[in-house]
GROMACS .gro file of N, CA and C in nm:
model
  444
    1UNK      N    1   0.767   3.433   1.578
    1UNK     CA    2   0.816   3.298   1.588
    1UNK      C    3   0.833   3.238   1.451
    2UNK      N    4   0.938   3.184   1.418
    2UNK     CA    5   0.979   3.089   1.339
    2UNK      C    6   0.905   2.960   1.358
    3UNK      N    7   0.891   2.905   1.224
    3UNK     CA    8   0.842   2.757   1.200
    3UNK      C    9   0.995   2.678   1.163
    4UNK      N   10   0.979   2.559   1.242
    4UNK     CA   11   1.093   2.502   1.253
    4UNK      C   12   1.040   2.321   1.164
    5UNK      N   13   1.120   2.278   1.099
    5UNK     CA   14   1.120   2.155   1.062
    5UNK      C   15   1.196   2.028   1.180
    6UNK      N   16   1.116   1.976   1.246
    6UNK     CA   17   1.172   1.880   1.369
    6UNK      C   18   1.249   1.740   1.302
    7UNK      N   19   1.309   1.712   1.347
    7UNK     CA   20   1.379   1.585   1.281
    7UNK      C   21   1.284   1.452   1.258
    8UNK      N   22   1.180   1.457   1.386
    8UNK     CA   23   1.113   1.370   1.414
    8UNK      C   24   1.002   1.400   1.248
    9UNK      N   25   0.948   1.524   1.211
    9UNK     CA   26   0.878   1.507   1.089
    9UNK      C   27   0.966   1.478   0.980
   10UNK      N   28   1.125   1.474   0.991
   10UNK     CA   29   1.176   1.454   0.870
   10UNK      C   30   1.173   1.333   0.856
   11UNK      N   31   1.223   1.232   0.992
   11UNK     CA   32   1.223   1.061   1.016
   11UNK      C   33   1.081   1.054   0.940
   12UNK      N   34   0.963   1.082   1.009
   12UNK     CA   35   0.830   1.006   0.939
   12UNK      C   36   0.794   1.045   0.835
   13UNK      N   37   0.882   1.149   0.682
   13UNK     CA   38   0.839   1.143   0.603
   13UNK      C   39   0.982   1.076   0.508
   14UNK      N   40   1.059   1.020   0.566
   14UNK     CA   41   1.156   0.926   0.568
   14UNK      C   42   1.107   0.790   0.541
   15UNK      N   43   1.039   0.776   0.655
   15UNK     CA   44   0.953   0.620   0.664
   15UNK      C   45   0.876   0.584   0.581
   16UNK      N   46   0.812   0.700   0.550
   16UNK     CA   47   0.663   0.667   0.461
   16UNK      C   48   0.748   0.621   0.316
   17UNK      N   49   0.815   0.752   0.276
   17UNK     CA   50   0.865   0.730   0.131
   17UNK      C   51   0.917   0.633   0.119
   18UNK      N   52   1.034   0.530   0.165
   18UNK     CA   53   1.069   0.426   0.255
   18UNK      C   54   0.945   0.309   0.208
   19UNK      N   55   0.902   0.355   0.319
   19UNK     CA   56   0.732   0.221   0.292
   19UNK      C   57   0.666   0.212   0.153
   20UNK      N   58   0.685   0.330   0.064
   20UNK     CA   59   0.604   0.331  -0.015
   20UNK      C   60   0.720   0.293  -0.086
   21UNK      N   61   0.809   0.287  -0.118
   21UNK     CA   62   0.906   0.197  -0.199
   21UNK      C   63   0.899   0.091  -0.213
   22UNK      N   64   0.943   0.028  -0.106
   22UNK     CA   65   0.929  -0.096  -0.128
   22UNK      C   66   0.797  -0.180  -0.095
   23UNK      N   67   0.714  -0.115  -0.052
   23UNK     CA   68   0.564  -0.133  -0.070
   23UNK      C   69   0.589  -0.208  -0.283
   24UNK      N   70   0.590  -0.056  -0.333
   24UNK     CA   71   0.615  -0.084  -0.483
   24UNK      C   72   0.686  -0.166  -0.528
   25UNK      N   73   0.771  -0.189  -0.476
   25UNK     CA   74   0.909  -0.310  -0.522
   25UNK      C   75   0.846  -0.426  -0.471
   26UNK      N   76   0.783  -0.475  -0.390
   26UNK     CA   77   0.689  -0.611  -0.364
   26UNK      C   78   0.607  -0.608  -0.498
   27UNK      N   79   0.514  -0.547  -0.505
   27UNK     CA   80   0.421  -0.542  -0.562
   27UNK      C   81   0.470  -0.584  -0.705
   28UNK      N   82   0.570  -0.458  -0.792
   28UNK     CA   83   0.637  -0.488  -0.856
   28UNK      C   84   0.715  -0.613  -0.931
   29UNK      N   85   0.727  -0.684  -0.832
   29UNK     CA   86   0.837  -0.793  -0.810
   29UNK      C   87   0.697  -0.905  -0.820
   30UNK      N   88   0.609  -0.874  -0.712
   30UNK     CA   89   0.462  -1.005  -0.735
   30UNK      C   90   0.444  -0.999  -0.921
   31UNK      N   91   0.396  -0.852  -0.956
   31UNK     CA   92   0.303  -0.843  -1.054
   31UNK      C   93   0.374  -0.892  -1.190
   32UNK      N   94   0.538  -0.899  -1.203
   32UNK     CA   95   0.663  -0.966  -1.287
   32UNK      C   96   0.663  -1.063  -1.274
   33UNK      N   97   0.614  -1.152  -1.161
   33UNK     CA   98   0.644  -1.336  -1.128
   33UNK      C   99   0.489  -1.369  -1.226
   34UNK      N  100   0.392  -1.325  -1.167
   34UNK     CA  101   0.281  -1.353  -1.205
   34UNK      C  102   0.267  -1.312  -1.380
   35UNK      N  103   0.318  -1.187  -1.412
   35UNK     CA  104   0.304  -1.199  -1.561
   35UNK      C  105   0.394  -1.335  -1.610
   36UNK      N  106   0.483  -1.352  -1.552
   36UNK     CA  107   0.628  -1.437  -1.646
   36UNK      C  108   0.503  -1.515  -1.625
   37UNK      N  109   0.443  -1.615  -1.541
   37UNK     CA  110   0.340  -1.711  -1.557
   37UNK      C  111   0.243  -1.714  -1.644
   38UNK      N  112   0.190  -1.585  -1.652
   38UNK     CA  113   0.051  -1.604  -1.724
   38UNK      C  114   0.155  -1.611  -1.883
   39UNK      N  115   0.271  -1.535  -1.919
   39UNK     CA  116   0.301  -1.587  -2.010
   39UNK      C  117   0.326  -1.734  -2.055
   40UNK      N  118   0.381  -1.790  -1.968
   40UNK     CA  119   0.455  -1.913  -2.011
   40UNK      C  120   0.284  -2.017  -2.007
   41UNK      N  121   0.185  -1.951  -1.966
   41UNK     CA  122   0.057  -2.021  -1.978
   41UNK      C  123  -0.034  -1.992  -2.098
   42UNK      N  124   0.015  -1.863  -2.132
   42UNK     CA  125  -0.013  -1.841  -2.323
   42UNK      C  126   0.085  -1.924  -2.415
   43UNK      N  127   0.205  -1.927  -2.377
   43UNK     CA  128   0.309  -2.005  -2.486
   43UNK      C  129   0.298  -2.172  -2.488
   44UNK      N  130   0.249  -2.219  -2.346
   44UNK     CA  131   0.214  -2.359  -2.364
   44UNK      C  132   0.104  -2.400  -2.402
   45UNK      N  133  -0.003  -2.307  -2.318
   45UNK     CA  134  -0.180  -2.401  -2.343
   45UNK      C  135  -0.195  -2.264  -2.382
   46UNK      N  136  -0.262  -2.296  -2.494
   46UNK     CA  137  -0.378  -2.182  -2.521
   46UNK      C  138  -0.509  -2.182  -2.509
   47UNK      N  139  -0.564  -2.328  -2.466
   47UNK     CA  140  -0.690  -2.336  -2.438
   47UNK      C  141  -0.727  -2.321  -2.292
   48UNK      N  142  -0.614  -2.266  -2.186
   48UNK     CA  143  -0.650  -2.214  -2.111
   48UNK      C  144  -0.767  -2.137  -2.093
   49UNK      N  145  -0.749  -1.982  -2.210
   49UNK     CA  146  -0.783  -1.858  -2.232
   49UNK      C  147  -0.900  -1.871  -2.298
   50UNK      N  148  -0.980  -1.763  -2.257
   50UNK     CA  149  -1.102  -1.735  -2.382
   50UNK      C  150  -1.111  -1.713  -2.514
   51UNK      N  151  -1.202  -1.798  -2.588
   51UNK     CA  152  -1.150  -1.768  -2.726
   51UNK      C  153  -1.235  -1.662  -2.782
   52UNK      N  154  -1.226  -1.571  -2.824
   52UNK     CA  155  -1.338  -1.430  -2.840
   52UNK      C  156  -1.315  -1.435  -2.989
   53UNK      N  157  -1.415  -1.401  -3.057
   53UNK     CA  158  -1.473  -1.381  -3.197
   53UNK      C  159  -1.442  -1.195  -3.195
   54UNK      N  160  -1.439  -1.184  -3.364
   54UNK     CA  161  -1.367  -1.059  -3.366
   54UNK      C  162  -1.373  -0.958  -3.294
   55UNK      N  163  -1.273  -0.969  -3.240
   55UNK     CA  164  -1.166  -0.884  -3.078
   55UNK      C  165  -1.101  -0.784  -3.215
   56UNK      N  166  -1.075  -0.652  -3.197
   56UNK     CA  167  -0.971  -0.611  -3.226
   56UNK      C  168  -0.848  -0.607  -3.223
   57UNK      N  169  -0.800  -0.601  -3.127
   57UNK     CA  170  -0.663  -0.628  -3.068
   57UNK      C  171  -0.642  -0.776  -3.085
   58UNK      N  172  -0.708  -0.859  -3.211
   58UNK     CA  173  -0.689  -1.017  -3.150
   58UNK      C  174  -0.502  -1.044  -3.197
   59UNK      N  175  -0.449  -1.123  -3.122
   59UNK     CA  176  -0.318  -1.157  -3.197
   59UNK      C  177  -0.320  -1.299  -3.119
   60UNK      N  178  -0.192  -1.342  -3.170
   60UNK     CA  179  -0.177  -1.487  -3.189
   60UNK      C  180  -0.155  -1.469  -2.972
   61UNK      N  181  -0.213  -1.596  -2.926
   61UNK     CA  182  -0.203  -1.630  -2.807
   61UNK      C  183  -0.072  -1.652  -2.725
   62UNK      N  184  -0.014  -1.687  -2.866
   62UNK     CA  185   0.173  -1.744  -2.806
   62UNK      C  186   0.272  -1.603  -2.845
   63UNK      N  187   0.154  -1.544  -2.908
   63UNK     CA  188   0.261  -1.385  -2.925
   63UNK      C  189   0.235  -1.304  -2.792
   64UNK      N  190   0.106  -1.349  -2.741
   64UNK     CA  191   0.078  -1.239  -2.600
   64UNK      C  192   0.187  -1.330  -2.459
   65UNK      N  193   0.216  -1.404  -2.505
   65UNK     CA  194   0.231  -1.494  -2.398
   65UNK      C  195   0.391  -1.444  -2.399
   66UNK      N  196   0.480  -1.399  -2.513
   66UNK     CA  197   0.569  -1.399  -2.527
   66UNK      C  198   0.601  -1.221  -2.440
   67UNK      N  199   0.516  -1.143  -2.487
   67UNK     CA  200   0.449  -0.998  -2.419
   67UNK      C  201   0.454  -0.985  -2.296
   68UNK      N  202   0.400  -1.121  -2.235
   68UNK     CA  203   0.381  -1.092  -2.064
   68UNK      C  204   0.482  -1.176  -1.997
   69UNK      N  205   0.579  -1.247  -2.084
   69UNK     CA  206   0.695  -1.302  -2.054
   69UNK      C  207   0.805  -1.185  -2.018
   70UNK      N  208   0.820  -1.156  -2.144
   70UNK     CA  209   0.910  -1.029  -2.157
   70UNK      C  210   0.907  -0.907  -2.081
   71UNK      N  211   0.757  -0.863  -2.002
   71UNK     CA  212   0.727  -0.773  -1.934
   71UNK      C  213   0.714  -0.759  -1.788
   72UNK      N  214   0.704  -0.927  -1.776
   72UNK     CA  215   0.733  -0.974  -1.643
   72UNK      C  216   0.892  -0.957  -1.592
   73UNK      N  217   0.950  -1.012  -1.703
   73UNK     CA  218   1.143  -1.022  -1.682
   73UNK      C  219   1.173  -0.874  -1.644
   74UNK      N  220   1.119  -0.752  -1.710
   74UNK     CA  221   1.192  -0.697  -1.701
   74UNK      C  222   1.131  -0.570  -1.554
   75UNK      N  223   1.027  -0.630  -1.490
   75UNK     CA  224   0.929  -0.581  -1.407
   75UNK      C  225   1.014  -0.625  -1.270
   76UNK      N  226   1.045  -0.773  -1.312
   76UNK     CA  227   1.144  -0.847  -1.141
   76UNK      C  228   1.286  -0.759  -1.209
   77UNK      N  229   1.331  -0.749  -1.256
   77UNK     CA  230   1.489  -0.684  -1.313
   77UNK      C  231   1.477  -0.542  -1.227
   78UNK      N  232   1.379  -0.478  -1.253
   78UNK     CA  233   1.298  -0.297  -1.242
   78UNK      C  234   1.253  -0.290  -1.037
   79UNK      N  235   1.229  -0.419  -1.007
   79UNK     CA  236   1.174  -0.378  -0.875
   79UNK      C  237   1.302  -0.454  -0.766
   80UNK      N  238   1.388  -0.492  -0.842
   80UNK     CA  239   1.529  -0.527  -0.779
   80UNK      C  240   1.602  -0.420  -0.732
   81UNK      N  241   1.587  -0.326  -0.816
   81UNK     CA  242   1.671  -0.188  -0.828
   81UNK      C  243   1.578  -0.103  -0.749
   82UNK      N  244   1.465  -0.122  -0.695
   82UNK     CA  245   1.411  -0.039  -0.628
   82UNK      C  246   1.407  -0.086  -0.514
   83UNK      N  247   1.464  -0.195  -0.474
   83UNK     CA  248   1.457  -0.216  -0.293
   83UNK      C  249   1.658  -0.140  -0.300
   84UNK      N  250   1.683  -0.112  -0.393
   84UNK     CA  251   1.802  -0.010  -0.351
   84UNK      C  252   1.804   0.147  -0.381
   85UNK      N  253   1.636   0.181  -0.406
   85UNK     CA  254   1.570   0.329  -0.380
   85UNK      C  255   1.625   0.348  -0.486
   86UNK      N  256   1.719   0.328  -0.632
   86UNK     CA  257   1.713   0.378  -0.770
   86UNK      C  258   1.672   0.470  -0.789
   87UNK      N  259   1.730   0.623  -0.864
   87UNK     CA  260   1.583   0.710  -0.940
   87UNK      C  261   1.573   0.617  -1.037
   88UNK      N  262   1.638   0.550  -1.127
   88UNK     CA  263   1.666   0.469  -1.268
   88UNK      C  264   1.527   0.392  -1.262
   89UNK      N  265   1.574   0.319  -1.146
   89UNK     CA  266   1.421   0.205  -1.111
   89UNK      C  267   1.297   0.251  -1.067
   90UNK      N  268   1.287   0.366  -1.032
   90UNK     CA  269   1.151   0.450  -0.986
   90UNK      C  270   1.048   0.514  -1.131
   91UNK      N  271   1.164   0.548  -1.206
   91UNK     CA  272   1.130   0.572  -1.344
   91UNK      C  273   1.067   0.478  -1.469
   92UNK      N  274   1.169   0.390  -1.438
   92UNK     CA  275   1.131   0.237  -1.551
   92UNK      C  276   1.006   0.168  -1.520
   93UNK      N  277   0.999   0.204  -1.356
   93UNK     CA  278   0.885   0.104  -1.280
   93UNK      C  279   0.742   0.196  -1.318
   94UNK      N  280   0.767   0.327  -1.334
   94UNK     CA  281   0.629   0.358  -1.366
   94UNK      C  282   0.577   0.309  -1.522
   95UNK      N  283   0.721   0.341  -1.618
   95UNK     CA  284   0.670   0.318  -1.745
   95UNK      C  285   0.621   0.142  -1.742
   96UNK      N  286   0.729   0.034  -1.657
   96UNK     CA  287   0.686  -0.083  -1.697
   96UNK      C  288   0.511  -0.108  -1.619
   97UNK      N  289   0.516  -0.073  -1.521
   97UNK     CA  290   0.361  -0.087  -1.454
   97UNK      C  291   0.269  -0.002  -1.573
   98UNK      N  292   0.247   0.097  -1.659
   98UNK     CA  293   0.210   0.132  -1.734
   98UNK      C  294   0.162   0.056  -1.862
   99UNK      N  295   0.290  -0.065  -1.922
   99UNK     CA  296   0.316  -0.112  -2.003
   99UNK      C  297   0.201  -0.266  -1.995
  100UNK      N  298   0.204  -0.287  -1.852
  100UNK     CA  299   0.167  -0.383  -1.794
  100UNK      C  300   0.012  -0.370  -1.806
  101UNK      N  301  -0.001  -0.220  -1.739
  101UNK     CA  302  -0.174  -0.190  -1.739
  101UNK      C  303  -0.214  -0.184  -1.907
  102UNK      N  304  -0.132  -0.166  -2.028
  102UNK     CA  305  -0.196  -0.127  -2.171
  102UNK      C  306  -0.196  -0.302  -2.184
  103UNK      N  307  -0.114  -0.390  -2.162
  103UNK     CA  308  -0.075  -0.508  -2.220
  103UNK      C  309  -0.224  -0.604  -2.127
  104UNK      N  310  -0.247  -0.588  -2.023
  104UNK     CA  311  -0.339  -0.665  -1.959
  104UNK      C  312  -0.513  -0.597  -2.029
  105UNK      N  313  -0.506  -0.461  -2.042
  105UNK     CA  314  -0.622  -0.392  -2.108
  105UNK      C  315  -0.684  -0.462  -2.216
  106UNK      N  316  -0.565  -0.463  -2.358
  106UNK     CA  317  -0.556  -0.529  -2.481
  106UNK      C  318  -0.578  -0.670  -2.470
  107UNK      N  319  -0.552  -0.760  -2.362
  107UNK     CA  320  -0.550  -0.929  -2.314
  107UNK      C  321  -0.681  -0.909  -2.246
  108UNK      N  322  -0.770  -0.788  -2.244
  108UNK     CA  323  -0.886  -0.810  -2.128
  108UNK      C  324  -0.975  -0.946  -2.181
  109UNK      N  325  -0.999  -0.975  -2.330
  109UNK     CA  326  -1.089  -1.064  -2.357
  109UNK      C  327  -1.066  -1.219  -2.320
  110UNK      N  328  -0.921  -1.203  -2.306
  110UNK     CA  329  -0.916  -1.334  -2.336
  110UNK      C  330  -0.862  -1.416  -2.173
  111UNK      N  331  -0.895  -1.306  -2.127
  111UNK     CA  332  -0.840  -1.312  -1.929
  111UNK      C  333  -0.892  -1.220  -1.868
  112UNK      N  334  -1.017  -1.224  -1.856
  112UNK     CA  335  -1.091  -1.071  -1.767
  112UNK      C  336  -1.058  -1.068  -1.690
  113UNK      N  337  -1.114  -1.099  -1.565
  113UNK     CA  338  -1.103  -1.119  -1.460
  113UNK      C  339  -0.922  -1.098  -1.386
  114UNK      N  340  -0.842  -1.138  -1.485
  114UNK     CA  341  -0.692  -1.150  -1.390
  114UNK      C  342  -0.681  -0.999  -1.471
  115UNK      N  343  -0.755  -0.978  -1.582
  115UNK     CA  344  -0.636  -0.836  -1.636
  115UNK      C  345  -0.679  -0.782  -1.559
  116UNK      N  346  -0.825  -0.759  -1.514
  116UNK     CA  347  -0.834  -0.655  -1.417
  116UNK      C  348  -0.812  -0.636  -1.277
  117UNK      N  349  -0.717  -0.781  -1.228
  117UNK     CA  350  -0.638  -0.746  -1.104
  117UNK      C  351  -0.511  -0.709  -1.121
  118UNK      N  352  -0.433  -0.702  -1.266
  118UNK     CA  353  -0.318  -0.679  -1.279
  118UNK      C  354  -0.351  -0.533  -1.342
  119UNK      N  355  -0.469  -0.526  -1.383
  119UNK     CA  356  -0.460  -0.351  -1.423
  119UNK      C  357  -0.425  -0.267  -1.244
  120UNK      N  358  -0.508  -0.304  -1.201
  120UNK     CA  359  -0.512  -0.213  -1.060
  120UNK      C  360  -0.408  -0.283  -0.982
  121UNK      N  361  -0.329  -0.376  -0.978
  121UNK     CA  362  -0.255  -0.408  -0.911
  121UNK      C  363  -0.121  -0.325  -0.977
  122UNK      N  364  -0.124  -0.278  -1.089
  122UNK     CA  365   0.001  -0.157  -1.142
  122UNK      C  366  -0.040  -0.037  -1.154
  123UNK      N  367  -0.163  -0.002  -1.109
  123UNK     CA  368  -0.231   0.107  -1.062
  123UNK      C  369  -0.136   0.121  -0.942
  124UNK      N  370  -0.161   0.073  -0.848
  124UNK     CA  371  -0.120   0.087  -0.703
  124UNK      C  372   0.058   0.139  -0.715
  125UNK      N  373   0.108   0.044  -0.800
  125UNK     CA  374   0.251   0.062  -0.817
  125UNK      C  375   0.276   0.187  -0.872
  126UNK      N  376   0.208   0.236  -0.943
  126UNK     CA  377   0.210   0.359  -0.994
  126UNK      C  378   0.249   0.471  -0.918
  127UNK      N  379   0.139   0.442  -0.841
  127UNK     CA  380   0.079   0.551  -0.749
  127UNK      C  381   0.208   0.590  -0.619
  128UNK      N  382   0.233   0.427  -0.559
  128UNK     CA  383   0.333   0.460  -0.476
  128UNK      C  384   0.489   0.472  -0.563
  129UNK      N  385   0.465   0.475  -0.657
  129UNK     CA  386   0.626   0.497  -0.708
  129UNK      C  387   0.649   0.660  -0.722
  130UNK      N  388   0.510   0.731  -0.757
  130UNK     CA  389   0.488   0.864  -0.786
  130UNK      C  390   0.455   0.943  -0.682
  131UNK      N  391   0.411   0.906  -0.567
  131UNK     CA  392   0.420   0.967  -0.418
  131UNK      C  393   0.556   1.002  -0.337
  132UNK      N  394   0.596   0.921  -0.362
  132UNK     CA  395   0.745   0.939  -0.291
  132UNK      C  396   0.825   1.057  -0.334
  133UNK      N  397   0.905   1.123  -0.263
  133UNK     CA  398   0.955   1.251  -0.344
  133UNK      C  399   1.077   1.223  -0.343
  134UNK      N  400   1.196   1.272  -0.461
  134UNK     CA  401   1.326   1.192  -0.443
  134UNK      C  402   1.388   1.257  -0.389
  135UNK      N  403   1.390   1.397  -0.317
  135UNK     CA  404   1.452   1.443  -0.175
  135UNK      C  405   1.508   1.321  -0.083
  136UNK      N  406   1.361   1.297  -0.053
  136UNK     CA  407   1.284   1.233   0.070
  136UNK      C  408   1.360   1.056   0.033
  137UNK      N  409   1.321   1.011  -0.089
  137UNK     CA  410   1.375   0.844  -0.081
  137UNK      C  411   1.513   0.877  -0.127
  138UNK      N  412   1.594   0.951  -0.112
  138UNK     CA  413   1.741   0.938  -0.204
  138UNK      C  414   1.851   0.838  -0.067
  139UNK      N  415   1.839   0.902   0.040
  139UNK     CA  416   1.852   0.840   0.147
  139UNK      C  417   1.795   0.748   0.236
  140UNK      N  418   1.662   0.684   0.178
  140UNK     CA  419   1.580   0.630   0.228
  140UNK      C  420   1.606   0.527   0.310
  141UNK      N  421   1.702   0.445   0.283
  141UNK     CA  422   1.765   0.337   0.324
  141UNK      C  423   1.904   0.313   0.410
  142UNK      N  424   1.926   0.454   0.444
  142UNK     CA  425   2.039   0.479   0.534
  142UNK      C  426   1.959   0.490   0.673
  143UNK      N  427   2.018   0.465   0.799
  143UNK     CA  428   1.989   0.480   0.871
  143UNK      C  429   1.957   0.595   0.931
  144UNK      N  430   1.888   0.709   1.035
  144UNK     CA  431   1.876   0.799   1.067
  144UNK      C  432   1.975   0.811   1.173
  145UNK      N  433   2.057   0.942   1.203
  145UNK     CA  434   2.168   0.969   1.278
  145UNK      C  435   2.060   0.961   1.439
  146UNK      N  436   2.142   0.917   1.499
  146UNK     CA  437   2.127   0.884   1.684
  146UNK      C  438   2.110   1.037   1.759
  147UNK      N  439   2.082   1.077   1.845
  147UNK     CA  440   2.104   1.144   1.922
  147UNK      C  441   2.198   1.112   2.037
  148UNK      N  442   2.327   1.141   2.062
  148UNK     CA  443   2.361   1.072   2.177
  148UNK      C  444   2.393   1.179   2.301
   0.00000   0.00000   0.00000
């Protein structure tokens, strides 16, 4: 006997990759709104933030602010292109969620607590951007043919 691939396992690994897309493209798209904020909350108040005594990584507050501005823009730009299954945007989205986890790491002193929901909150993005196989999401968003 032959092992046969059923349509029905191709649909549910259709779905998942599917889910886990735009699972990522939410997330994506949250974790870009929320940086553009925390920037534009370094470029206005800086006494928001903690002020830490020699930090290594210390730099000017309105320069980080400008960092998570810029990284946010281009995070909502990156998870736009992935609710249309992109390889382009599957790619950019790991490096920018990457970019996001070094940039919130380096900001840990002066924002604990949020870097380390935006570290693991581009953890996650990571993860489902790198699960998906591009077989599997290239069509993700087409409908599955009917049986009639």
């Amino acid at each position: 006997m032959t092992a046969t691939h059923t349509p029905r396992a191709h649909t549910a690994r259709r779905q998942w990759a599917t889910g886990l897309t735009v699972f990522a493209a939410v997330m994506l798209m949250i974790a870009g709104l929320l940086d553009i904020f925390r920037g534009i909350m370094g470029i206005a108040e800086d006494d928001v933030f903690v002020a830490t005594r020699n930090y290594v990584f210390e730099f000017d507050l309105t320069g980080w602010g400008w960092i998570h501005v810029i990284l946010g823009a281009v995070a909502v730009i990156v998870s736009l292109g992935l609710f249309q299954a992109a390889m382009w945007a599957r790619v950019i989205g790991v490096g920018i969620a990457g970019l996001i986890i070094i940039a919130n790491f380096l900001d840990l002193p002066y924002y604990p607590v949020w870097s380390i929901v935006m570290i693991a909150m581009s953890g996650f993005i990571i993860w489902a951007l790198c699960v998906a196989r591009q077989d599997v999401t290239a069509d993700s968003f087409e409908q599955p043919p009917r049986n009639v």
